[in-house]
Short mmCIF file of C-alpha atoms and ligand atoms in Angstrom, two decimals:
data_model
loop_
_atom_site.label_atom_id
_atom_site.label_comp_id
_atom_site.label_asym_id
_atom_site.label_seq_id
_atom_site.Cartn_x
_atom_site.Cartn_y
_atom_site.Cartn_z
CA UNK J 1 36.27 4.93 234.98
CA UNK J 2 32.95 4.84 235.83
CA UNK J 3 30.01 3.01 233.41
CA UNK J 4 28.92 6.16 232.76
CA UNK J 5 32.00 7.09 231.07
CA UNK J 6 32.76 4.76 229.45
CA UNK J 7 29.18 4.16 227.44
CA UNK J 8 29.79 5.55 224.05
CA UNK J 9 26.56 8.44 222.64
CA UNK J 10 24.30 7.52 220.66
CA UNK J 11 26.47 9.73 218.67
CA UNK J 12 29.41 8.11 218.49
CA UNK J 13 28.27 4.88 217.92
CA UNK J 14 25.60 5.76 214.55
CA UNK J 15 29.39 7.21 213.82
CA UNK J 16 29.23 11.21 214.39
CA UNK J 17 28.17 14.35 212.44
CA UNK J 18 29.89 12.31 208.84
CA UNK J 19 26.98 9.83 209.59
CA UNK J 20 24.35 11.72 210.99
CA UNK J 21 24.47 13.87 207.12
CA UNK J 22 25.56 10.69 205.18
CA UNK J 23 22.17 9.52 207.33
CA UNK J 24 19.82 13.44 206.58
CA UNK J 25 21.45 13.19 202.48
CA UNK J 26 20.22 9.54 200.90
CA UNK J 27 16.21 10.40 203.43
CA UNK J 28 16.11 13.76 202.24
CA UNK J 29 16.81 12.57 198.06
CA UNK J 30 13.79 9.92 198.65
CA UNK J 31 11.50 13.04 201.13
CA UNK J 32 11.82 14.78 198.25
CA UNK J 33 11.01 12.77 195.28
CA UNK J 34 7.30 11.47 197.54
CA UNK J 35 4.44 11.78 196.92
CA UNK J 36 3.08 11.85 200.27
CA UNK J 37 5.41 13.74 202.48
CA UNK J 38 7.10 16.11 199.24
CA UNK J 39 5.30 19.06 199.17
CA UNK J 40 6.10 19.68 202.49
CA UNK J 41 9.48 20.38 202.26
CA UNK J 42 9.41 21.48 197.59
CA UNK J 43 10.14 25.26 199.59
CA UNK J 44 12.74 23.99 201.92
CA UNK J 45 16.82 25.30 202.16
CA UNK J 46 19.64 23.40 201.11
CA UNK J 47 20.54 23.67 204.66
CA UNK J 48 18.49 22.24 205.96
CA UNK J 49 19.64 18.55 206.01
CA UNK J 50 22.73 19.87 207.40
CA UNK J 51 20.00 21.69 209.68
CA UNK J 52 18.62 18.34 210.49
CA UNK J 53 21.70 16.00 211.42
CA UNK J 54 23.05 19.37 213.90
CA UNK J 55 19.83 18.03 215.57
CA UNK J 56 20.01 14.95 215.68
CA UNK J 57 23.63 15.48 216.64
CA UNK J 58 22.86 16.65 219.58
CA UNK J 59 20.14 15.46 220.51
CA UNK J 60 21.72 11.90 220.32
CA UNK J 61 25.07 13.40 223.14
CA UNK J 62 27.18 14.79 220.44
CA UNK J 63 28.32 18.67 220.54
CA UNK J 64 25.62 21.53 221.35
CA UNK J 65 26.12 22.85 217.84
CA UNK J 66 21.73 23.47 217.45
CA UNK J 67 21.27 25.63 220.02
CA UNK J 68 24.47 27.68 220.26
CA UNK J 69 24.54 28.10 216.29
CA UNK J 70 20.56 27.83 214.92
CA UNK J 71 18.51 28.91 217.24
CA UNK J 72 17.65 25.52 219.10
CA UNK J 73 14.35 24.47 220.55
CA UNK J 74 12.49 27.71 219.46
CA UNK J 75 13.85 27.65 216.19
CA UNK J 76 13.33 24.02 216.36
CA UNK J 77 9.60 24.16 217.82
CA UNK J 78 8.63 26.93 214.69
CA UNK J 79 9.37 25.33 211.67
CA UNK J 80 6.53 22.74 212.74
CA UNK J 81 4.35 25.05 213.54
CA UNK J 82 0.73 25.62 212.11
CA UNK J 83 2.00 23.14 209.48
CA UNK J 84 -0.90 20.46 209.52
CA UNK J 85 0.99 17.27 209.91
CA UNK J 86 -1.55 14.31 208.85
CA UNK J 87 -0.48 10.79 210.91
CA UNK J 88 -0.06 9.34 207.54
CA UNK J 89 2.98 12.29 206.76
CA UNK J 90 4.66 10.91 209.81
CA UNK J 91 4.77 8.00 209.11
CA UNK J 92 5.94 8.67 205.93
CA UNK J 93 8.54 10.64 207.41
CA UNK J 94 9.74 7.52 209.70
CA UNK J 95 8.99 4.37 207.04
CA UNK J 96 11.46 7.21 204.68
CA UNK J 97 14.46 8.28 207.89
CA UNK J 98 14.47 3.96 208.63
CA UNK J 99 15.64 2.74 204.68
CA UNK J 100 17.46 5.88 204.53
CA UNK J 101 19.45 5.01 208.10
CA UNK J 102 19.70 1.37 206.33
CA UNK J 103 21.21 2.78 203.53
CA UNK J 104 23.20 5.50 205.04
CA UNK J 105 25.00 2.52 207.15
CA UNK J 106 24.55 3.32 210.37
CA UNK J 107 24.75 0.80 212.04
CA UNK J 108 22.39 -2.64 212.95
CA UNK J 109 22.75 -3.46 215.84
CA UNK J 110 19.32 -3.58 217.64
CA UNK J 111 20.80 -1.61 220.96
CA UNK J 112 21.70 1.09 219.12
CA UNK J 113 17.96 1.02 216.28
CA UNK J 114 16.25 0.52 219.12
CA UNK J 115 17.44 3.65 220.78
CA UNK J 116 17.05 5.42 217.41
CA UNK J 117 13.56 4.45 216.81
CA UNK J 118 12.85 5.18 219.94
CA UNK J 119 13.64 8.67 219.18
CA UNK J 120 12.23 9.18 216.17
CA UNK J 121 8.76 7.71 217.36
CA UNK J 122 8.91 10.61 220.19
CA UNK J 123 10.25 13.21 217.67
CA UNK J 124 7.53 12.58 215.32
CA UNK J 125 4.91 12.45 217.44
CA UNK J 126 5.65 15.62 219.26
CA UNK J 127 6.29 16.93 215.80
CA UNK J 128 2.87 16.03 214.50
CA UNK J 129 0.77 17.28 217.04
CA UNK J 130 3.20 20.62 217.64
CA UNK J 131 2.11 21.05 213.99
CA UNK J 132 -1.98 21.52 214.33
CA UNK J 133 -3.21 24.57 214.44
CA UNK J 134 -4.25 25.92 217.56
CA UNK J 135 -2.07 23.52 218.97
CA UNK J 136 -1.26 24.91 222.61
CA UNK J 137 2.50 24.04 222.27
CA UNK J 138 5.54 24.06 224.66
CA UNK J 139 7.56 27.66 223.53
CA UNK J 140 11.07 27.42 225.41
CA UNK J 141 12.23 23.63 226.43
CA UNK J 142 16.27 22.49 225.79
CA UNK J 143 16.94 20.58 222.88
CA UNK J 144 16.01 16.69 224.77
CA UNK J 145 19.22 14.65 225.09
CA UNK J 146 18.57 10.62 223.76
CA UNK J 147 20.58 8.03 225.10
CA UNK J 148 20.30 3.92 225.24
CA UNK J 149 17.13 3.67 227.65
CA UNK J 150 17.03 -0.37 228.77
CA UNK J 151 19.94 -1.31 226.03
CA UNK J 152 23.28 -0.21 226.60
CA UNK J 153 25.33 -0.94 223.58
CA UNK J 154 26.04 -5.13 223.73
CA UNK J 155 29.82 -5.83 223.60
CA UNK J 156 30.58 -9.55 223.55
C1 HEM T 1 12.15 14.14 215.09
C2 HEM T 1 11.02 14.51 214.40
C3 HEM T 1 12.11 15.46 213.89
C4 HEM T 1 13.33 16.24 213.01
C5 HEM T 1 13.46 16.10 214.74
C6 HEM T 1 12.87 17.58 212.53
C7 HEM T 1 13.49 18.62 212.86
C8 HEM T 1 13.70 19.40 212.37
C9 HEM T 1 14.63 20.86 212.09
C10 HEM T 1 15.62 20.66 212.56
C11 HEM T 1 14.72 21.26 211.22
C12 HEM T 1 14.24 22.53 210.69
C13 HEM T 1 15.74 22.78 209.93
C14 HEM T 1 16.48 24.09 209.54
O1 HEM T 1 16.74 24.50 210.56
O2 HEM T 1 16.67 24.79 208.70
C15 HEM T 1 13.03 21.01 210.42
C16 HEM T 1 11.42 21.57 209.17
C17 HEM T 1 10.76 20.66 209.06
N1 HEM T 1 10.63 19.83 209.80
FE1 HEM T 1 10.63 18.44 210.60
N2 HEM T 1 11.59 17.24 212.06
C18 HEM T 1 10.47 16.21 212.61
C19 HEM T 1 9.47 15.24 212.05
C20 HEM T 1 8.91 16.88 211.04
C21 HEM T 1 8.09 15.41 210.65
C22 HEM T 1 6.78 14.20 210.61
C23 HEM T 1 7.49 16.25 209.27
C24 HEM T 1 6.33 16.05 208.09
C25 HEM T 1 6.02 14.33 207.91
C26 HEM T 1 8.22 17.49 209.73
C27 HEM T 1 8.17 18.66 208.64
C28 HEM T 1 9.47 19.64 209.28
C29 HEM T 1 8.85 21.12 207.26
C30 HEM T 1 7.65 20.94 206.48
C31 HEM T 1 10.00 21.82 207.94
C32 HEM T 1 10.41 23.10 207.28
C33 HEM T 1 10.57 22.76 206.29
C34 HEM T 1 10.95 23.98 205.01
O3 HEM T 1 11.74 25.25 205.50
O4 HEM T 1 10.37 24.50 204.07
N3 HEM T 1 8.58 17.78 210.61
N4 HEM T 1 12.27 19.37 210.59
#
């Protein structure tokens, strides 16, 4: 077998869709109570946490369900357009997600967390920039696929 076929995806390493739904469940409970970003999400649909878990699952190498069932990248982009996300709001989103990763028991190994945080930093900065009124956005693109980067899973 090639090294590529034996290296687990970030999705599998995280614990699959169930673990990602646990993560977003904990996360949006915190978000809704938060004074900085709570108001942005006051009218979100009850399916929102599950949809974000499905998005993350696809990004991390799991099934392409956001693309197949939920409108793919253009739909995700549409949710952020004109929201005018500020840097303090972006940063709070990141902080609450990382707290939630600990609470939801996502793998805590340095390799997984480095890749996870890398995507979250990239994705939130992109979401913030795309959310500015009048932003010049890329309207059509595939859902990104994130890998381990320079630190593949370490197994002693
Ligand atoms: C990696 C970063 C991010 C990802 C993966 C992400 C993902 C998503 C997805 C998938 C949706 C659509 C959910 C659905 O289909 O129902 C969504 C909606 C939304 N996102 Fe994000 N997002 C990110 C960053 C942010 C940030 C930083 C903010 C603001 C601080 C934000 C605010 C929102 C809002 C307000 C909505 C719409 C909520 C509503 O339906 O009322 N997002 N996001």
